[in-house]
CSV table of C-alpha atoms in Angstrom, one decimal:
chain,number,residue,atom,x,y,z
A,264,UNK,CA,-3.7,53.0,0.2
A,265,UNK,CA,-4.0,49.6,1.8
A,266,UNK,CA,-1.4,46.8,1.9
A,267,UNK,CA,-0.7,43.3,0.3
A,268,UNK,CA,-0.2,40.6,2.8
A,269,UNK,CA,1.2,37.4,1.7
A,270,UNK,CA,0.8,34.1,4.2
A,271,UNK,CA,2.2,30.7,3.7
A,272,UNK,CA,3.2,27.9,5.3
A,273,UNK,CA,6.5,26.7,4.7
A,274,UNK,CA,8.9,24.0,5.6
A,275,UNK,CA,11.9,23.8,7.5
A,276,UNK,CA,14.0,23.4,4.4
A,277,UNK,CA,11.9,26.1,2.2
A,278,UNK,CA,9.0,24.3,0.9
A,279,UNK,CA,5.4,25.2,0.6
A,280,UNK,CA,4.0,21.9,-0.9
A,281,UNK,CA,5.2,18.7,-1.7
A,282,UNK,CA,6.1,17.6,-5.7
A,283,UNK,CA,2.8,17.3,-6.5
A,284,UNK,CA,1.0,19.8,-4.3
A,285,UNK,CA,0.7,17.6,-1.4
A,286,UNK,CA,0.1,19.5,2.0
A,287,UNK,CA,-1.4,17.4,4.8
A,288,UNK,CA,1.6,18.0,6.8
A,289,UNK,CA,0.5,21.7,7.4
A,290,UNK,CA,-2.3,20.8,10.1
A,291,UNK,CA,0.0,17.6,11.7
A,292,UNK,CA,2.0,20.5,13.9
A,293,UNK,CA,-1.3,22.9,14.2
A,294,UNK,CA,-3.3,23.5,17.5
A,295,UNK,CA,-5.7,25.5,18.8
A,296,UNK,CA,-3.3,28.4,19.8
A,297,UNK,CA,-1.9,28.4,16.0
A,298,UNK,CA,-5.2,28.2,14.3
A,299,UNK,CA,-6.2,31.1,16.5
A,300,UNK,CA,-3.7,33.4,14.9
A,301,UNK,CA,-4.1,32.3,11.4
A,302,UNK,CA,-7.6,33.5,12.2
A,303,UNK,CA,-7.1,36.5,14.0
A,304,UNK,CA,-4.3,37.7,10.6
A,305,UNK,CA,-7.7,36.2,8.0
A,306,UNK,CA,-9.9,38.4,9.7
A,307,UNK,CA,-8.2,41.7,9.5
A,308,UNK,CA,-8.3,41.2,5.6
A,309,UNK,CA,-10.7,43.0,3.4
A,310,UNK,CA,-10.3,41.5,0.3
A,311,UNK,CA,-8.5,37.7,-0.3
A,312,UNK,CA,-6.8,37.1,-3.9
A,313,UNK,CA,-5.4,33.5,-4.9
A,314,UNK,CA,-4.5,32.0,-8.2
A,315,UNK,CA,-7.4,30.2,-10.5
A,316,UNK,CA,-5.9,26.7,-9.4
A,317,UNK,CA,-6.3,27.4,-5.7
A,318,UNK,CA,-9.9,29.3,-6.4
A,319,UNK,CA,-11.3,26.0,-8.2
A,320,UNK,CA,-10.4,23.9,-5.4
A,321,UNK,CA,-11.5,26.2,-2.7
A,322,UNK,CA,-14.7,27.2,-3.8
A,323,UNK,CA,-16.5,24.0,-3.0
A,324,UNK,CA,-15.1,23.4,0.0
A,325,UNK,CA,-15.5,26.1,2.1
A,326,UNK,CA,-19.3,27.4,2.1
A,327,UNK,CA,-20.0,24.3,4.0
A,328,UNK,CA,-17.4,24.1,5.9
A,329,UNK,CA,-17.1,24.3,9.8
A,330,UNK,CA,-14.5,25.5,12.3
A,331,UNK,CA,-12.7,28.4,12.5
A,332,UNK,CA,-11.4,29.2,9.4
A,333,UNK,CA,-14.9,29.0,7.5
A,334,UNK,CA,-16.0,32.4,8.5
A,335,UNK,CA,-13.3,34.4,7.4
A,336,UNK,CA,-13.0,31.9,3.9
A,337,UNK,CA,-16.5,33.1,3.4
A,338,UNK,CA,-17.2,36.5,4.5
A,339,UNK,CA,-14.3,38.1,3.1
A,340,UNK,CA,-14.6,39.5,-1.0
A,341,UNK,CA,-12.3,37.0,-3.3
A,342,UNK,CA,-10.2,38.1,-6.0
A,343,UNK,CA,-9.0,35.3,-8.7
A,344,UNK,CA,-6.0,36.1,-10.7
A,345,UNK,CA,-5.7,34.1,-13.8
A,346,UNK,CA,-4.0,34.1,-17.0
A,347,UNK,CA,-5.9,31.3,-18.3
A,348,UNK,CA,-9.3,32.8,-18.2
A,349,UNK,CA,-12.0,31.4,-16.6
A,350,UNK,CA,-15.2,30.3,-17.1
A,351,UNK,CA,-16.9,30.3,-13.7
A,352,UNK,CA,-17.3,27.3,-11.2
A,353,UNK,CA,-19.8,25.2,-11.3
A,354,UNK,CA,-22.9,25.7,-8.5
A,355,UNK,CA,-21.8,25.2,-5.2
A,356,UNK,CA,-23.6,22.7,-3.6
A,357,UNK,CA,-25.1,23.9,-0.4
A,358,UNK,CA,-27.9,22.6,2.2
A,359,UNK,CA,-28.8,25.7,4.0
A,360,UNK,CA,-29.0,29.3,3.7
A,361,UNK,CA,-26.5,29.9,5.8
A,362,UNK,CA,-24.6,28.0,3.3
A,363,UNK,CA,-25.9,29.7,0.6
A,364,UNK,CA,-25.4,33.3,1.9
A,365,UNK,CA,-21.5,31.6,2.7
A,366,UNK,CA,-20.9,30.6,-0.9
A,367,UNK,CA,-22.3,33.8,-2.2
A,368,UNK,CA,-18.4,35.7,-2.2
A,369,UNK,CA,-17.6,32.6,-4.4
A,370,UNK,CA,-19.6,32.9,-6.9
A,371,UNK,CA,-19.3,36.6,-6.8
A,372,UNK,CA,-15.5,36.8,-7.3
A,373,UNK,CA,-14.0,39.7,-9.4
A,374,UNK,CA,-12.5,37.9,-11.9
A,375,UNK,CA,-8.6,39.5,-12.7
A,376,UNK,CA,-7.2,38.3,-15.9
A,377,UNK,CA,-4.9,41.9,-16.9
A,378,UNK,CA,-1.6,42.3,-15.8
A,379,UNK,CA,-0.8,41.1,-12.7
A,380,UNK,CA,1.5,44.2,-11.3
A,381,UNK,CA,-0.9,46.7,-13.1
A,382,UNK,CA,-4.2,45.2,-11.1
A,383,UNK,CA,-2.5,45.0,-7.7
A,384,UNK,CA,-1.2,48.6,-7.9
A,385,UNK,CA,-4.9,49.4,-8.8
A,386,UNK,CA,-5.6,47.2,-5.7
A,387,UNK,CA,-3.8,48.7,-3.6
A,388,UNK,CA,-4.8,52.4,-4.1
A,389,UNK,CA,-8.2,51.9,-3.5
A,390,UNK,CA,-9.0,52.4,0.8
A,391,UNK,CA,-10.1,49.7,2.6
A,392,UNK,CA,-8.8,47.0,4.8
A,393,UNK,CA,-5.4,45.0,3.6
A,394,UNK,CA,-5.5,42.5,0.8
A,395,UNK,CA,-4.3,39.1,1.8
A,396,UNK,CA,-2.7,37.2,-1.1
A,397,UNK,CA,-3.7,32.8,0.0
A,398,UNK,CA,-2.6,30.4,-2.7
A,399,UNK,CA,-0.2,27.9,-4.1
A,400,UNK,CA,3.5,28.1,-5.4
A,401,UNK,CA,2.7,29.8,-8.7
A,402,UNK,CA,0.7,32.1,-7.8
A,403,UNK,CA,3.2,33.2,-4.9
A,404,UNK,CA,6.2,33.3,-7.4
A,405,UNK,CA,4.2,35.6,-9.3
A,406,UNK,CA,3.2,38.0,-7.0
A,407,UNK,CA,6.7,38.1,-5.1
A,408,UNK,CA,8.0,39.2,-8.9
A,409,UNK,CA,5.7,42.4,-8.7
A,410,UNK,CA,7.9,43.1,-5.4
A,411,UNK,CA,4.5,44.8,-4.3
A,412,UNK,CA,3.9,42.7,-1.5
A,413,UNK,CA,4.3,45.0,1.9
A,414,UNK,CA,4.0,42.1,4.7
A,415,UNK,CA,5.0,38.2,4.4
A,416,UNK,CA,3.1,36.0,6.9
A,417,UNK,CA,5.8,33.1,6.6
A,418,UNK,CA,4.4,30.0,8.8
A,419,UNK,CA,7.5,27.5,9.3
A,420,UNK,CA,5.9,23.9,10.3
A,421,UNK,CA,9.0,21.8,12.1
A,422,UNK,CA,8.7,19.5,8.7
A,423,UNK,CA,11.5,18.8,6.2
A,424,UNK,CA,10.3,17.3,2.9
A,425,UNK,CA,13.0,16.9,1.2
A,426,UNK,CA,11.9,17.6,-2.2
A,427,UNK,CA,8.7,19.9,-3.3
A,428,UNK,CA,7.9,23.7,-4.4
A,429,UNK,CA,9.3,26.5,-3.5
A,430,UNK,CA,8.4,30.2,-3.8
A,431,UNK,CA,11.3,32.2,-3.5
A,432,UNK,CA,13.6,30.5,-6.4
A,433,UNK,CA,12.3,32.9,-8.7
A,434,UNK,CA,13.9,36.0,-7.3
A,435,UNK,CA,16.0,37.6,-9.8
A,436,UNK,CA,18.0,39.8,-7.3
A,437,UNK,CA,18.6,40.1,-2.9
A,438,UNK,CA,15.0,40.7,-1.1
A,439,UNK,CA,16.2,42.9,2.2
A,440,UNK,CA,13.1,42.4,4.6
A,441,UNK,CA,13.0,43.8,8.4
A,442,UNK,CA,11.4,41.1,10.7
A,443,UNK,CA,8.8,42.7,12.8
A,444,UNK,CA,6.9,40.5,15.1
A,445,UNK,CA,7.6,36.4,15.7
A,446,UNK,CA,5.3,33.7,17.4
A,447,UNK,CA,6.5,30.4,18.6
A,448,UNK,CA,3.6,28.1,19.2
A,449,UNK,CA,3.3,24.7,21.2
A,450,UNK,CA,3.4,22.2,18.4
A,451,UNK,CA,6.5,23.7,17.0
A,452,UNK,CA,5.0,26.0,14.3
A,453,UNK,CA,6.5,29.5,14.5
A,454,UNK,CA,4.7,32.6,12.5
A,455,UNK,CA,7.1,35.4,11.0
A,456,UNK,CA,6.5,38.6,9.9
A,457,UNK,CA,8.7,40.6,7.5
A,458,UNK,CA,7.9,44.2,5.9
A,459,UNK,CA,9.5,44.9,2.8
């Protein structure tokens, strides 16, 4: 049985995005240390899940994309949940074949669109590396509902917004987690991790 890791980066005062989605304030407190673990926690995945809304405005992006994130945000399997259904993306745009072979676990997505709780138990009982859940607010809320998430990756940036969206106003009753490793970093970020 492998686990669902959830990681997000979050506010001083509890939000993930601004009113309207904005995040540019996530890489204004990011260095090279940071990046390095966000890396390091993308790498051990073997599958990544997101929402639809996140999926459409990834899947451009990253197959030509440089640094270090690219190679984990192409390498690994995708997953895209949606309750919308979903008719594909249109071609990726790419120049080379590296580019090319990189958009190829875009394009080839398993497509989710059951019940969410019912496909990540399925998810989870197959063997294989952890599945790391990346994505905006909804999708979050959603998933933190199932209460089968089994590690939270919560990245606190020393921002306070003020106003935005958050993903733990949802929860219907007490979540008791047990923090289990913490890393402060030099730009102020600090990286928690709970098990539930």
């Amino acid at each position: 049985m492998r686990k669902l890791m959830m990681k997000m980066s979050i506010t001083i005062d509890g939000f993930v995005c601004g009113p309207n989605g904005e995040n540019d304030w996530i890489f204004k407190s990011s260095d090279e240390s940071s990046r390095a673990w966000a890396v390091s926690q993308s790498m051990d995945a073997g599958l990544i899940i997101m929402g639809r809304k996140s999926f459409v405005s990834m899947a451009p992006y990253w197959p030509t994309a440089s640094g270090p994130f690219a190679a984990p945000m192409n390498e690994i399997p995708k997953g895209l949940f949606t309750q919308k259904g979903f008719k594909g993306i249109d071609p990726i745009k790419t120049e080379t074949a590296e580019q090319a072979l990189a958009a190829k676990s875009w394009v080839e997505a398993k497509i989710f669109d059951g019940d969410l709780a019912e496909e990540i138990r399925k998810l989870k009982s197959e063997p294989g590396k952890p599945i790391s859940a990346l994505g905006g607010a909804g999708f979050m809320r959603s998933l933190i509902a199932t209460g089968l998430i089994d590690e939270y990756h919560l990245v606190t940036h020393p921002v306070v917004l003020g106003k935005g969206l958050t993903i733990f106003n949802d929860v219907l009753q007490p979540m008791d987690l047990t923090l289990v490793d913490v890393k402060s970093f030099p730009l102020g970020i600090v990286a928690r991790t709970y098990h539930s």
